[in-house]
């Protein structure tokens, strides 16, 4: 039983690893092809956006954000910025 559990654990880890790799490949392809990205101010500061520049940034509910939150999408190289609300 111990050998079978050990084998099952190894197979499970391999499958999980492969599934994660496939997910990452699909995510990367979709992300690179996207024309519109919707995000929170804080999430746009994540490393996955580090190499991406944006032609336009629309900051909705801007009066409800504190200033340091608003700076995150601004420094992500947006060419145009519109603050709404």
PDB file of N, CA and C in Angstrom:
ATOM      1  N   UNK A   1       0.837  -1.193   0.000  1.00  0.00           N
ATOM      2  CA  UNK A   1       0.000   0.000   0.000  1.00  0.00           C
ATOM      3  C   UNK A   1       0.875   1.248   0.000  1.00  0.00           C
ATOM      4  N   UNK A   2       1.954   1.235   0.759  1.00  0.00           N
ATOM      5  CA  UNK A   2       2.844   2.393   0.832  1.00  0.00           C
ATOM      6  C   UNK A   2       3.459   2.673  -0.533  1.00  0.00           C
ATOM      7  N   UNK A   3       3.873   1.627  -1.248  1.00  0.00           N
ATOM      8  CA  UNK A   3       4.456   1.808  -2.583  1.00  0.00           C
ATOM      9  C   UNK A   3       3.429   2.396  -3.540  1.00  0.00           C
ATOM     10  N   UNK A   4       2.201   1.897  -3.461  1.00  0.00           N
ATOM     11  CA  UNK A   4       1.150   2.404  -4.343  1.00  0.00           C
ATOM     12  C   UNK A   4       0.847   3.869  -4.035  1.00  0.00           C
ATOM     13  N   UNK A   5       0.802   4.212  -2.760  1.00  0.00           N
ATOM     14  CA  UNK A   5       0.571   5.608  -2.384  1.00  0.00           C
ATOM     15  C   UNK A   5       1.708   6.498  -2.859  1.00  0.00           C
ATOM     16  N   UNK A   6       2.932   6.014  -2.739  1.00  0.00           N
ATOM     17  CA  UNK A   6       4.090   6.775  -3.192  1.00  0.00           C
ATOM     18  C   UNK A   6       4.037   6.983  -4.702  1.00  0.00           C
ATOM     19  N   UNK A   7       3.702   5.927  -5.432  1.00  0.00           N
ATOM     20  CA  UNK A   7       3.584   6.024  -6.888  1.00  0.00           C
ATOM     21  C   UNK A   7       2.464   6.989  -7.265  1.00  0.00           C
ATOM     22  N   UNK A   8       1.335   6.877  -6.584  1.00  0.00           N
ATOM     23  CA  UNK A   8       0.213   7.769  -6.850  1.00  0.00           C
ATOM     24  C   UNK A   8       0.598   9.221  -6.593  1.00  0.00           C
ATOM     25  N   UNK A   9       1.331   9.455  -5.519  1.00  0.00           N
ATOM     26  CA  UNK A   9       1.764  10.814  -5.186  1.00  0.00           C
ATOM     27  C   UNK A   9       2.664  11.371  -6.280  1.00  0.00           C
ATOM     28  N   UNK A  10       3.597  10.573  -6.785  1.00  0.00           N
ATOM     29  CA  UNK A  10       4.495  11.024  -7.853  1.00  0.00           C
ATOM     30  C   UNK A  10       3.709  11.348  -9.118  1.00  0.00           C
ATOM     31  N   UNK A  11       2.792  10.460  -9.486  1.00  0.00           N
ATOM     32  CA  UNK A  11       1.977  10.689 -10.686  1.00  0.00           C
ATOM     33  C   UNK A  11       1.122  11.936 -10.509  1.00  0.00           C
ATOM     34  N   UNK A  12       0.543  12.103  -9.344  1.00  0.00           N
ATOM     35  CA  UNK A  12      -0.282  13.271  -9.059  1.00  0.00           C
ATOM     36  C   UNK A  12       0.527  14.560  -9.175  1.00  0.00           C
ATOM     37  N   UNK A  13       1.747  14.563  -8.657  1.00  0.00           N
ATOM     38  CA  UNK A  13       2.607  15.746  -8.741  1.00  0.00           C
ATOM     39  C   UNK A  13       2.976  16.052 -10.186  1.00  0.00           C
ATOM     40  N   UNK A  14       3.248  15.025 -10.979  1.00  0.00           N
ATOM     41  CA  UNK A  14       3.580  15.232 -12.390  1.00  0.00           C
ATOM     42  C   UNK A  14       2.393  15.826 -13.134  1.00  0.00           C
ATOM     43  N   UNK A  15       1.204  15.290 -12.888  1.00  0.00           N
ATOM     44  CA  UNK A  15       0.006  15.800 -13.554  1.00  0.00           C
ATOM     45  C   UNK A  15      -0.269  17.242 -13.153  1.00  0.00           C
ATOM     46  N   UNK A  16      -0.134  17.524 -11.870  1.00  0.00           N
ATOM     47  CA  UNK A  16      -0.353  18.886 -11.388  1.00  0.00           C
ATOM     48  C   UNK A  16       0.650  19.838 -12.015  1.00  0.00           C
ATOM     49  N   UNK A  17       1.906  19.427 -12.084  1.00  0.00           N
ATOM     50  CA  UNK A  17       2.938  20.256 -12.700  1.00  0.00           C
ATOM     51  C   UNK A  17       2.653  20.509 -14.163  1.00  0.00           C
ATOM     52  N   UNK A  18       2.246  19.474 -14.891  1.00  0.00           N
ATOM     53  CA  UNK A  18       1.923  19.629 -16.305  1.00  0.00           C
ATOM     54  C   UNK A  18       0.718  20.533 -16.497  1.00  0.00           C
ATOM     55  N   UNK A  19      -0.297  20.370 -15.663  1.00  0.00           N
ATOM     56  CA  UNK A  19      -1.488  21.211 -15.759  1.00  0.00           C
ATOM     57  C   UNK A  19      -1.129  22.671 -15.508  1.00  0.00           C
ATOM     58  N   UNK A  20      -0.265  22.922 -14.546  1.00  0.00           N
ATOM     59  CA  UNK A  20       0.140  24.297 -14.252  1.00  0.00           C
ATOM     60  C   UNK A  20       0.930  24.888 -15.416  1.00  0.00           C
ATOM     61  N   UNK A  21       1.810  24.095 -16.024  1.00  0.00           N
ATOM     62  CA  UNK A  21       2.583  24.571 -17.173  1.00  0.00           C
ATOM     63  C   UNK A  21       1.664  24.908 -18.340  1.00  0.00           C
ATOM     64  N   UNK A  22       0.669  24.064 -18.588  1.00  0.00           N
ATOM     65  CA  UNK A  22      -0.291  24.324 -19.662  1.00  0.00           C
ATOM     66  C   UNK A  22      -1.075  25.592 -19.362  1.00  0.00           C
ATOM     67  N   UNK A  23      -1.513  25.749 -18.121  1.00  0.00           N
ATOM     68  CA  UNK A  23      -2.234  26.955 -17.709  1.00  0.00           C
ATOM     69  C   UNK A  23      -1.379  28.198 -17.949  1.00  0.00           C
ATOM     70  N   UNK A  24      -0.110  28.140 -17.559  1.00  0.00           N
ATOM     71  CA  UNK A  24       0.790  29.280 -17.731  1.00  0.00           C
ATOM     72  C   UNK A  24       0.965  29.627 -19.206  1.00  0.00           C
ATOM     73  N   UNK A  25       1.090  28.628 -20.063  1.00  0.00           N
ATOM     74  CA  UNK A  25       1.250  28.873 -21.495  1.00  0.00           C
ATOM     75  C   UNK A  25       0.006  29.532 -22.078  1.00  0.00           C
ATOM     76  N   UNK A  26      -1.163  29.021 -21.723  1.00  0.00           N
ATOM     77  CA  UNK A  26      -2.415  29.600 -22.220  1.00  0.00           C
ATOM     78  C   UNK A  26      -2.585  31.020 -21.695  1.00  0.00           C
ATOM     79  N   UNK A  27      -2.324  31.223 -20.419  1.00  0.00           N
ATOM     80  CA  UNK A  27      -2.450  32.551 -19.807  1.00  0.00           C
ATOM     81  C   UNK A  27      -1.533  33.551 -20.504  1.00  0.00           C
ATOM     82  N   UNK A  28      -0.288  33.166 -20.736  1.00  0.00           N
ATOM     83  CA  UNK A  28       0.683  34.052 -21.375  1.00  0.00           C
ATOM     84  C   UNK A  28       0.251  34.412 -22.787  1.00  0.00           C
ATOM     85  N   UNK A  29      -0.226  33.438 -23.549  1.00  0.00           N
ATOM     86  CA  UNK A  29      -0.671  33.710 -24.912  1.00  0.00           C
ATOM     87  C   UNK A  29      -1.863  34.662 -24.921  1.00  0.00           C
ATOM     88  N   UNK A  30      -2.846  34.410 -24.069  1.00  0.00           N
ATOM     89  CA  UNK A  30      -4.014  35.287 -24.008  1.00  0.00           C
ATOM     90  C   UNK A  30      -3.635  36.686 -23.534  1.00  0.00           C
ATOM     91  N   UNK A  31      -2.784  36.761 -22.535  1.00  0.00           N
ATOM     92  CA  UNK A  31      -2.345  38.043 -21.995  1.00  0.00           C
ATOM     93  C   UNK A  31      -1.620  38.868 -23.059  1.00  0.00           C
ATOM     94  N   UNK A  32      -0.754  38.231 -23.829  1.00  0.00           N
ATOM     95  CA  UNK A  32       0.013  38.942 -24.851  1.00  0.00           C
ATOM     96  C   UNK A  32      -0.849  39.380 -26.026  1.00  0.00           C
ATOM     97  N   UNK A  33      -1.970  38.710 -26.264  1.00  0.00           N
ATOM     98  CA  UNK A  33      -2.845  39.057 -27.380  1.00  0.00           C
ATOM     99  C   UNK A  33      -3.970  40.005 -26.983  1.00  0.00           C
ATOM    100  N   UNK A  34      -4.128  40.265 -25.698  1.00  0.00           N
ATOM    101  CA  UNK A  34      -5.250  41.072 -25.212  1.00  0.00           C
ATOM    102  C   UNK A  34      -5.112  42.528 -25.641  1.00  0.00           C
ATOM    103  N   UNK A  35      -6.235  43.104 -26.077  1.00  0.00           N
ATOM    104  CA  UNK A  35      -6.275  44.525 -26.422  1.00  0.00           C
ATOM    105  C   UNK A  35      -6.787  45.357 -25.250  1.00  0.00           C
ATOM    106  N   UNK A  36      -7.521  44.719 -24.344  1.00  0.00           N
ATOM    107  CA  UNK A  36      -8.072  45.393 -23.170  1.00  0.00           C
ATOM    108  C   UNK A  36      -7.745  44.551 -21.941  1.00  0.00           C
ATOM    109  N   UNK A  37      -7.228  45.200 -20.919  1.00  0.00           N
ATOM    110  CA  UNK A  37      -6.939  44.523 -19.659  1.00  0.00           C
ATOM    111  C   UNK A  37      -7.645  45.295 -18.553  1.00  0.00           C
ATOM    112  N   UNK A  38      -8.418  44.586 -17.750  1.00  0.00           N
ATOM    113  CA  UNK A  38      -9.143  45.189 -16.638  1.00  0.00           C
ATOM    114  C   UNK A  38      -8.476  44.719 -15.351  1.00  0.00           C
ATOM    115  N   UNK A  39      -8.164  45.666 -14.485  1.00  0.00           N
ATOM    116  CA  UNK A  39      -7.442  45.317 -13.268  1.00  0.00           C
ATOM    117  C   UNK A  39      -7.721  46.350 -12.189  1.00  0.00           C
ATOM    118  N   UNK A  40      -7.392  45.991 -10.967  1.00  0.00           N
ATOM    119  CA  UNK A  40      -7.413  46.976  -9.890  1.00  0.00           C
ATOM    120  C   UNK A  40      -6.109  47.771  -9.949  1.00  0.00           C
ATOM    121  N   UNK A  41      -6.079  48.891  -9.283  1.00  0.00           N
ATOM    122  CA  UNK A  41      -4.858  49.709  -9.261  1.00  0.00           C
ATOM    123  C   UNK A  41      -3.684  48.931  -8.680  1.00  0.00           C
ATOM    124  N   UNK A  42      -3.926  48.229  -7.597  1.00  0.00           N
ATOM    125  CA  UNK A  42      -2.831  47.496  -6.943  1.00  0.00           C
ATOM    126  C   UNK A  42      -2.372  46.304  -7.764  1.00  0.00           C
ATOM    127  N   UNK A  43      -3.299  45.584  -8.379  1.00  0.00           N
ATOM    128  CA  UNK A  43      -2.935  44.395  -9.148  1.00  0.00           C
ATOM    129  C   UNK A  43      -2.109  44.751 -10.382  1.00  0.00           C
ATOM    130  N   UNK A  44      -2.316  45.922 -10.937  1.00  0.00           N
ATOM    131  CA  UNK A  44      -1.563  46.316 -12.132  1.00  0.00           C
ATOM    132  C   UNK A  44      -0.083  46.503 -11.796  1.00  0.00           C
ATOM    133  N   UNK A  45       0.245  46.589 -10.514  1.00  0.00           N
ATOM    134  CA  UNK A  45       1.633  46.687 -10.081  1.00  0.00           C
ATOM    135  C   UNK A  45       2.347  45.351 -10.035  1.00  0.00           C
ATOM    136  N   UNK A  46       1.630  44.262 -10.301  1.00  0.00           N
ATOM    137  CA  UNK A  46       2.226  42.924 -10.279  1.00  0.00           C
ATOM    138  C   UNK A  46       3.295  42.786 -11.365  1.00  0.00           C
ATOM    139  N   UNK A  47       4.260  41.922 -11.127  1.00  0.00           N
ATOM    140  CA  UNK A  47       5.372  41.727 -12.066  1.00  0.00           C
ATOM    141  C   UNK A  47       4.937  41.278 -13.448  1.00  0.00           C
ATOM    142  N   UNK A  48       3.792  40.618 -13.567  1.00  0.00           N
ATOM    143  CA  UNK A  48       3.354  40.161 -14.889  1.00  0.00           C
ATOM    144  C   UNK A  48       3.062  41.332 -15.826  1.00  0.00           C
ATOM    145  N   UNK A  49       2.876  42.521 -15.277  1.00  0.00           N
ATOM    146  CA  UNK A  49       2.646  43.712 -16.087  1.00  0.00           C
ATOM    147  C   UNK A  49       3.919  44.544 -16.281  1.00  0.00           C
ATOM    148  N   UNK A  50       5.020  44.113 -15.727  1.00  0.00           N
ATOM    149  CA  UNK A  50       6.240  44.925 -15.693  1.00  0.00           C
ATOM    150  C   UNK A  50       6.745  45.310 -17.079  1.00  0.00           C
ATOM    151  N   UNK A  51       6.684  44.409 -18.027  1.00  0.00           N
ATOM    152  CA  UNK A  51       7.208  44.682 -19.371  1.00  0.00           C
ATOM    153  C   UNK A  51       6.150  45.245 -20.309  1.00  0.00           C
ATOM    154  N   UNK A  52       4.949  45.371 -19.841  1.00  0.00           N
ATOM    155  CA  UNK A  52       3.842  45.789 -20.701  1.00  0.00           C
ATOM    156  C   UNK A  52       3.606  47.284 -20.553  1.00  0.00           C
ATOM    157  N   UNK A  53       3.481  47.970 -21.672  1.00  0.00           N
ATOM    158  CA  UNK A  53       3.093  49.381 -21.619  1.00  0.00           C
ATOM    159  C   UNK A  53       1.663  49.490 -22.143  1.00  0.00           C
ATOM    160  N   UNK A  54       0.998  50.564 -21.785  1.00  0.00           N
ATOM    161  CA  UNK A  54      -0.400  50.734 -22.144  1.00  0.00           C
ATOM    162  C   UNK A  54      -0.580  52.055 -22.876  1.00  0.00           C
ATOM    163  N   UNK A  55      -1.364  52.033 -23.936  1.00  0.00           N
ATOM    164  CA  UNK A  55      -1.613  53.263 -24.674  1.00  0.00           C
ATOM    165  C   UNK A  55      -2.642  54.130 -23.949  1.00  0.00           C
ATOM    166  N   UNK A  56      -3.469  53.515 -23.122  1.00  0.00           N
ATOM    167  CA  UNK A  56      -4.557  54.241 -22.492  1.00  0.00           C
ATOM    168  C   UNK A  56      -4.865  53.608 -21.140  1.00  0.00           C
ATOM    169  N   UNK A  57      -5.075  54.431 -20.134  1.00  0.00           N
ATOM    170  CA  UNK A  57      -5.457  53.940 -18.807  1.00  0.00           C
ATOM    171  C   UNK A  57      -6.680  54.724 -18.347  1.00  0.00           C
ATOM    172  N   UNK A  58      -7.750  54.021 -18.047  1.00  0.00           N
ATOM    173  CA  UNK A  58      -8.969  54.618 -17.523  1.00  0.00           C
ATOM    174  C   UNK A  58      -9.078  54.225 -16.058  1.00  0.00           C
ATOM    175  N   UNK A  59      -9.031  55.204 -15.194  1.00  0.00           N
ATOM    176  CA  UNK A  59      -9.088  54.955 -13.751  1.00  0.00           C
ATOM    177  C   UNK A  59     -10.477  55.333 -13.253  1.00  0.00           C
ATOM    178  N   UNK A  60     -11.338  54.324 -13.097  1.00  0.00           N
ATOM    179  CA  UNK A  60     -12.721  54.547 -12.668  1.00  0.00           C
ATOM    180  C   UNK A  60     -12.785  54.686 -11.149  1.00  0.00           C
ATOM    181  N   UNK A  61     -13.766  55.429 -10.672  1.00  0.00           N
ATOM    182  CA  UNK A  61     -13.929  55.680  -9.240  1.00  0.00           C
ATOM    183  C   UNK A  61     -12.641  56.253  -8.642  1.00  0.00           C
ATOM    184  N   UNK A  62     -12.024  57.150  -9.368  1.00  0.00           N
ATOM    185  CA  UNK A  62     -10.716  57.672  -8.954  1.00  0.00           C
ATOM    186  C   UNK A  62     -10.771  58.458  -7.646  1.00  0.00           C
ATOM    187  N   UNK A  63     -11.896  59.067  -7.343  1.00  0.00           N
ATOM    188  CA  UNK A  63     -11.978  59.823  -6.090  1.00  0.00           C
ATOM    189  C   UNK A  63     -12.030  58.904  -4.870  1.00  0.00           C
ATOM    190  N   UNK A  64     -12.294  57.629  -5.090  1.00  0.00           N
ATOM    191  CA  UNK A  64     -12.332  56.683  -3.977  1.00  0.00           C
ATOM    192  C   UNK A  64     -10.981  56.017  -3.738  1.00  0.00           C
ATOM    193  N   UNK A  65     -10.026  56.270  -4.632  1.00  0.00           N
ATOM    194  CA  UNK A  65      -8.676  55.708  -4.468  1.00  0.00           C
ATOM    195  C   UNK A  65      -7.798  56.718  -3.737  1.00  0.00           C
ATOM    196  N   UNK A  66      -6.914  56.228  -2.921  1.00  0.00           N
ATOM    197  CA  UNK A  66      -5.936  57.135  -2.327  1.00  0.00           C
ATOM    198  C   UNK A  66      -4.844  57.402  -3.365  1.00  0.00           C
ATOM    199  N   UNK A  67      -4.133  58.500  -3.199  1.00  0.00           N
ATOM    200  CA  UNK A  67      -3.186  58.954  -4.216  1.00  0.00           C
ATOM    201  C   UNK A  67      -2.118  57.916  -4.543  1.00  0.00           C
ATOM    202  N   UNK A  68      -1.599  57.238  -3.531  1.00  0.00           N
ATOM    203  CA  UNK A  68      -0.533  56.272  -3.811  1.00  0.00           C
ATOM    204  C   UNK A  68      -1.055  55.088  -4.628  1.00  0.00           C
ATOM    205  N   UNK A  69      -2.347  54.740  -4.487  1.00  0.00           N
ATOM    206  CA  UNK A  69      -2.928  53.691  -5.335  1.00  0.00           C
ATOM    207  C   UNK A  69      -3.027  54.168  -6.780  1.00  0.00           C
ATOM    208  N   UNK A  70      -3.361  55.426  -6.970  1.00  0.00           N
ATOM    209  CA  UNK A  70      -3.491  55.974  -8.320  1.00  0.00           C
ATOM    210  C   UNK A  70      -2.156  56.020  -9.047  1.00  0.00           C
ATOM    211  N   UNK A  71      -1.076  56.140  -8.310  1.00  0.00           N
ATOM    212  CA  UNK A  71       0.246  56.209  -8.937  1.00  0.00           C
ATOM    213  C   UNK A  71       0.662  54.891  -9.581  1.00  0.00           C
ATOM    214  N   UNK A  72       0.162  53.774  -9.077  1.00  0.00           N
ATOM    215  CA  UNK A  72       0.591  52.470  -9.594  1.00  0.00           C
ATOM    216  C   UNK A  72       0.284  52.328 -11.082  1.00  0.00           C
ATOM    217  N   UNK A  73      -0.955  52.534 -11.548  1.00  0.00           N
ATOM    218  CA  UNK A  73      -1.179  52.420 -12.994  1.00  0.00           C
ATOM    219  C   UNK A  73      -0.514  53.544 -13.791  1.00  0.00           C
ATOM    220  N   UNK A  74      -0.322  54.689 -13.167  1.00  0.00           N
ATOM    221  CA  UNK A  74       0.307  55.810 -13.874  1.00  0.00           C
ATOM    222  C   UNK A  74       1.757  55.489 -14.214  1.00  0.00           C
ATOM    223  N   UNK A  75       2.483  54.888 -13.288  1.00  0.00           N
ATOM    224  CA  UNK A  75       3.894  54.592 -13.542  1.00  0.00           C
ATOM    225  C   UNK A  75       4.083  53.368 -14.434  1.00  0.00           C
ATOM    226  N   UNK A  76       3.006  52.693 -14.793  1.00  0.00           N
ATOM    227  CA  UNK A  76       3.098  51.537 -15.688  1.00  0.00           C
ATOM    228  C   UNK A  76       3.130  51.965 -17.159  1.00  0.00           C
ATOM    229  N   UNK A  77       3.648  53.136 -17.415  1.00  0.00           N
ATOM    230  CA  UNK A  77       3.901  53.638 -18.758  1.00  0.00           C
ATOM    231  C   UNK A  77       2.634  53.807 -19.602  1.00  0.00           C
ATOM    232  N   UNK A  78       1.569  54.276 -18.996  1.00  0.00           N
ATOM    233  CA  UNK A  78       0.372  54.591 -19.770  1.00  0.00           C
ATOM    234  C   UNK A  78       0.618  55.890 -20.524  1.00  0.00           C
ATOM    235  N   UNK A  79       0.332  55.895 -21.820  1.00  0.00           N
ATOM    236  CA  UNK A  79       0.553  57.089 -22.636  1.00  0.00           C
ATOM    237  C   UNK A  79      -0.527  58.139 -22.400  1.00  0.00           C
ATOM    238  N   UNK A  80      -1.750  57.684 -22.125  1.00  0.00           N
ATOM    239  CA  UNK A  80      -2.851  58.592 -21.829  1.00  0.00           C
ATOM    240  C   UNK A  80      -3.550  58.105 -20.565  1.00  0.00           C
ATOM    241  N   UNK A  81      -4.012  59.053 -19.763  1.00  0.00           N
ATOM    242  CA  UNK A  81      -4.675  58.715 -18.506  1.00  0.00           C
ATOM    243  C   UNK A  81      -5.954  59.524 -18.373  1.00  0.00           C
ATOM    244  N   UNK A  82      -7.045  58.845 -18.024  1.00  0.00           N
ATOM    245  CA  UNK A  82      -8.318  59.511 -17.773  1.00  0.00           C
ATOM    246  C   UNK A  82      -8.788  59.103 -16.386  1.00  0.00           C
ATOM    247  N   UNK A  83      -9.073  60.099 -15.552  1.00  0.00           N
ATOM    248  CA  UNK A  83      -9.608  59.855 -14.211  1.00  0.00           C
ATOM    249  C   UNK A  83     -11.108  60.116 -14.250  1.00  0.00           C
ATOM    250  N   UNK A  84     -11.890  59.137 -13.814  1.00  0.00           N
ATOM    251  CA  UNK A  84     -13.346  59.243 -13.849  1.00  0.00           C
ATOM    252  C   UNK A  84     -13.880  59.060 -12.437  1.00  0.00           C
ATOM    253  N   UNK A  85     -14.822  59.908 -12.068  1.00  0.00           N
ATOM    254  CA  UNK A  85     -15.519  59.743 -10.786  1.00  0.00           C
ATOM    255  C   UNK A  85     -14.703  60.190  -9.647  1.00  0.00           C
TER     256      UNK A  85
END
